[in-house]
Coordinates of C-alpha atoms in Angstrom, one line a residue:
Chain A
M1 CA -74.1 125.1 31.5
S2 CA -71.5 127.5 32.8
E3 CA -67.7 127.2 34.0
N4 CA -67.4 127.1 37.9
V5 CA -64.3 128.6 38.8
E6 CA -64.0 126.8 42.3
K7 CA -63.9 129.0 45.6
S8 CA -60.4 129.0 46.9
N9 CA -61.6 129.0 50.5
E10 CA -62.6 125.3 50.4
S11 CA -61.0 123.2 53.0
V12 CA -60.1 120.6 50.9
R13 CA -58.3 122.3 47.8
P14 CA -58.3 119.9 44.5
E15 CA -54.8 119.2 43.7
A16 CA -53.4 121.4 41.0
G17 CA -54.4 120.5 37.3
L18 CA -54.2 121.8 33.9
L19 CA -57.5 123.2 32.2
P20 CA -58.2 121.0 29.1
P21 CA -59.6 122.9 26.1
V22 CA -63.2 122.3 25.5
N23 CA -66.2 122.7 23.0
V24 CA -70.0 123.0 24.3
V25 CA -72.5 122.6 21.7
E26 CA -76.3 123.0 22.2
D27 CA -79.1 121.8 20.1
A28 CA -82.7 121.5 20.6
N29 CA -82.6 118.2 22.8
G30 CA -79.2 118.6 25.0
I31 CA -75.9 119.7 25.2
T32 CA -72.4 117.9 23.9
L33 CA -69.4 118.6 25.4
Y34 CA -66.0 117.5 24.0
A35 CA -62.9 117.6 25.9
D36 CA -59.3 117.1 24.9
L37 CA -57.4 114.8 27.6
P38 CA -54.5 113.5 25.6
G39 CA -52.4 110.9 27.8
V40 CA -55.2 109.8 30.2
P41 CA -55.9 106.3 29.9
K42 CA -59.8 105.0 29.7
D43 CA -59.3 103.9 33.6
K44 CA -57.7 107.0 34.7
L45 CA -60.9 109.4 33.5
G46 CA -62.9 110.5 36.2
L47 CA -66.6 111.9 35.7
Q48 CA -68.7 113.4 38.5
V49 CA -72.1 114.9 38.5
E50 CA -73.2 116.2 41.8
A51 CA -76.2 118.4 42.2
D52 CA -75.6 120.7 39.4
T53 CA -71.7 120.2 39.4
L54 CA -69.9 118.4 36.4
T55 CA -66.7 117.6 37.2
I56 CA -64.1 116.1 34.6
E57 CA -60.8 114.6 35.9
G58 CA -58.2 112.8 34.2
E59 CA -54.7 111.7 35.3
V60 CA -52.0 111.7 32.5
S61 CA -49.9 108.4 32.1
F62 CA -47.6 107.9 29.4
M63 CA -44.6 105.6 28.6
M64 CA -41.7 107.7 29.8
P65 CA -38.2 105.6 29.9
E66 CA -36.6 105.2 33.1
G67 CA -34.0 108.1 33.9
M68 CA -35.5 110.7 31.3
E69 CA -34.7 114.1 32.0
S70 CA -37.4 116.6 31.1
L71 CA -36.0 119.5 28.6
H72 CA -39.4 121.2 27.4
A73 CA -43.0 120.5 28.9
E74 CA -45.8 122.1 27.9
V75 CA -48.0 119.6 29.5
S76 CA -46.3 120.6 32.8
L77 CA -48.6 118.7 35.0
P78 CA -49.8 115.3 35.0
R79 CA -53.4 116.2 35.7
Y80 CA -56.6 117.6 34.0
R81 CA -59.5 118.9 35.9
R82 CA -62.3 121.4 35.0
V83 CA -65.7 122.0 36.6
F84 CA -68.8 123.2 35.2
T85 CA -72.4 124.2 36.6
L86 CA -75.3 122.7 34.6
S87 CA -78.6 124.4 34.4
K88 CA -82.1 122.6 35.7
E89 CA -83.1 121.7 32.5
L90 CA -80.3 119.0 32.0
D91 CA -81.2 115.7 32.8
T92 CA -78.1 114.4 34.6
E93 CA -79.2 111.0 34.9
Q94 CA -78.9 110.3 31.2
V95 CA -75.6 111.6 30.6
A96 CA -73.7 109.5 28.2
A97 CA -69.8 109.7 27.7
E98 CA -67.3 108.3 25.3
F99 CA -63.7 108.5 25.1
S100 CA -61.1 107.6 22.6
N101 CA -57.8 108.9 21.5
G102 CA -57.6 111.4 24.3
V103 CA -61.2 112.9 23.6
L104 CA -64.1 112.9 25.9
K105 CA -67.7 113.6 24.1
L106 CA -70.4 113.8 26.6
R107 CA -73.9 113.8 26.0
I108 CA -76.2 115.5 28.4
P109 CA -80.1 115.5 27.0
K110 CA -82.4 118.0 28.2
A111 CA -85.2 116.6 30.6
A112 CA -88.3 115.6 28.9
H113 CA -90.3 118.8 30.2
A114 CA -87.4 121.1 28.7
Q115 CA -87.6 119.7 25.3
P116 CA -88.7 122.1 22.9
R117 CA -92.4 121.8 22.6
R118 CA -94.5 123.8 19.5
I119 CA -97.5 125.6 20.6
E120 CA -100.3 125.4 18.4
I121 CA -102.2 128.6 18.2
R122 CA -105.7 128.1 17.6
V123 CA -107.8 130.6 15.5
D124 CA -111.3 130.6 16.5
Chain B
M1 CA -50.0 128.4 27.0
Y2 CA -52.0 125.9 25.7
Y3 CA -52.9 124.0 28.8
R4 CA -53.4 126.5 31.6
T5 CA -53.1 125.8 34.9
F6 CA -55.8 126.7 37.4
F7 CA -54.3 126.3 41.0
P8 CA -50.7 127.4 40.9
R9 CA -49.0 125.4 43.4
D10 CA -45.7 126.7 43.2
I11 CA -45.9 130.7 43.0
L12 CA -42.2 131.1 42.4
A13 CA -42.4 128.6 39.3
E14 CA -45.5 130.0 38.0
M15 CA -43.3 133.7 38.0
E16 CA -40.5 132.1 36.3
R17 CA -42.7 131.0 33.8
L18 CA -44.7 134.2 33.4
Q19 CA -41.3 135.8 32.6
R20 CA -39.9 133.1 30.3
D21 CA -43.6 133.7 28.3
L22 CA -42.6 137.5 28.5
Q23 CA -39.2 136.8 27.3
Q24 CA -40.3 134.7 24.5
S25 CA -42.7 137.5 22.9
Y26 CA -39.8 139.8 22.8
D27 CA -37.4 137.5 21.5
P28 CA -39.5 134.4 19.4
S29 CA -37.6 131.8 17.7
I30 CA -37.2 131.9 14.3
R31 CA -40.4 129.9 14.1
G32 CA -42.5 131.4 16.3
G33 CA -42.9 130.9 20.1
L34 CA -42.1 127.6 21.8
R35 CA -45.1 127.2 23.4
G36 CA -48.9 127.5 22.3
G37 CA -49.4 125.6 19.5
F38 CA -51.1 122.4 18.4
P39 CA -50.0 119.6 19.2
A40 CA -48.4 120.5 22.7
M41 CA -45.1 119.0 22.9
N42 CA -42.9 117.8 25.9
V43 CA -39.5 116.9 24.8
G44 CA -37.0 114.6 27.2
S45 CA -34.0 113.1 26.9
T46 CA -31.9 109.8 28.3
P47 CA -28.4 109.3 27.5
Q48 CA -29.6 106.5 25.2
S49 CA -32.3 108.6 23.3
V50 CA -34.5 111.6 22.8
E51 CA -38.2 111.2 23.5
I52 CA -40.8 113.8 22.0
Y53 CA -44.4 113.7 22.8
A54 CA -46.9 115.5 21.0
F55 CA -50.3 115.7 22.7
A56 CA -52.9 115.2 19.6
P57 CA -56.0 113.9 20.8
G58 CA -58.7 112.9 18.5
V59 CA -56.3 112.9 15.2
D60 CA -56.8 110.0 12.6
P61 CA -53.4 108.5 12.6
A62 CA -53.4 108.5 9.2
T63 CA -53.1 111.9 8.8
L64 CA -50.2 111.9 10.7
D65 CA -46.7 112.6 9.1
V66 CA -43.7 112.6 10.9
Q67 CA -40.6 113.3 9.4
I68 CA -36.6 114.2 10.2
E69 CA -34.6 115.8 7.9
K70 CA -31.2 117.5 8.8
G71 CA -31.3 117.2 12.6
V72 CA -35.1 118.8 12.5
L73 CA -38.2 116.8 13.4
T74 CA -41.4 117.9 11.9
V75 CA -44.8 116.6 13.1
A76 CA -47.6 117.4 10.7
G77 CA -51.3 116.3 10.5
E78 CA -55.1 117.2 10.4
R79 CA -57.7 117.3 13.1
T80 CA -61.1 117.6 11.9
L81 CA -64.1 118.1 14.4
P82 CA -67.5 116.8 13.7
A83 CA -69.6 119.4 12.0
L84 CA -71.7 121.6 14.1
P85 CA -75.4 120.2 13.3
E86 CA -78.1 122.4 12.2
K87 CA -79.7 124.9 14.4
A88 CA -77.1 123.9 17.2
T89 CA -74.9 126.6 18.8
L90 CA -71.5 126.7 20.0
H91 CA -71.2 127.9 23.4
I92 CA -67.2 127.1 24.0
D93 CA -65.0 127.0 21.3
E94 CA -61.5 126.1 22.3
R95 CA -60.4 123.1 20.7
F96 CA -57.8 123.1 17.6
A97 CA -59.3 122.3 14.3
G98 CA -57.8 122.0 11.2
R99 CA -53.9 121.2 9.6
F100 CA -50.8 121.3 12.0
R101 CA -47.3 121.2 12.0
R102 CA -44.7 121.7 14.7
V103 CA -41.1 121.2 14.2
V104 CA -38.4 120.6 16.9
T105 CA -34.5 120.9 16.5
L106 CA -33.0 117.6 17.7
P107 CA -29.5 117.0 19.0
D108 CA -26.5 116.3 16.8
D109 CA -26.0 113.2 18.1
I110 CA -28.9 111.2 16.9
E111 CA -29.5 108.5 14.7
P112 CA -32.5 109.4 12.5
N113 CA -32.9 105.7 11.3
S114 CA -33.7 104.5 14.5
A115 CA -36.8 106.8 15.3
S116 CA -40.0 104.8 16.3
A117 CA -43.5 106.6 16.5
K118 CA -46.2 105.5 18.3
Y119 CA -49.8 106.8 18.8
R120 CA -51.7 106.2 22.0
D121 CA -54.3 107.7 24.3
G122 CA -54.4 110.8 22.0
V123 CA -50.2 111.1 22.5
L124 CA -47.8 110.7 19.6
H125 CA -44.7 109.5 21.0
I126 CA -41.6 109.5 19.0
S127 CA -38.4 107.9 20.4
I128 CA -34.9 108.5 18.8
A129 CA -32.1 106.7 19.6
R130 CA -28.7 108.8 20.2
K131 CA -25.4 107.8 18.4
E132 CA -23.5 104.9 20.0
T133 CA -20.2 107.0 20.6
A134 CA -22.4 109.6 22.4
V135 CA -23.5 107.4 25.0
P136 CA -21.5 108.0 28.0
R137 CA -19.1 105.2 29.2
R138 CA -17.3 104.5 32.4
I139 CA -13.8 103.7 31.9
S140 CA -13.0 101.2 34.3
I141 CA -9.5 101.9 36.3
Q142 CA -7.1 99.0 36.5

């Protein structure tokens, strides 16, 4: 799995977004990705796997009193977006996602044929 | 610079931000830079209140500690990440782990006893009312 910096010559340029920090862990059976998406309610989270591209998108939506003037903003855009390229041995049909308290956990298992296999050595 | 932008739309605003970041590295605030800590913070103001948003996803609310003392707001807590399973490889490691503390200087006209805090979708929202007298009042002309 590698990060995909989108080409700028695409005809439809995605809207500007912040890059959420992620952790990616790989074990023998698959990959687990954790992403920080604070301020995104469950219904504003978008996950998409298309061919070998994984797109994580979220819209920030939190309670703001009317007429609030921003004095200082580190989360300066109301959107997160990050794209990864998945490798062939990952089974994109079996992606499982959990989302709570602004943290996304994605589990992408390796396809059965890509699972580690111990090769027995026969001694004649 | 915690949450970077990948597609800067407004190149002028982006340059201004760069300049500000540079300036800050020369003249840091007494508690270190304003930007780049965990949790990321947004601060807003209305005539009636000061609103602070701390972006602290995946934090157990029980570990959060919010205090106002002498006009300074402190947000502290701890974020524990799941332990790395045995024989696993950490390919990307960007998420903050451990204890954190961030401090915001508040305006003088706030009412510290009126503060309220809520944690939702990984955002801690603290709202502090301003003193009555500070709310601008229109004086009608008879």
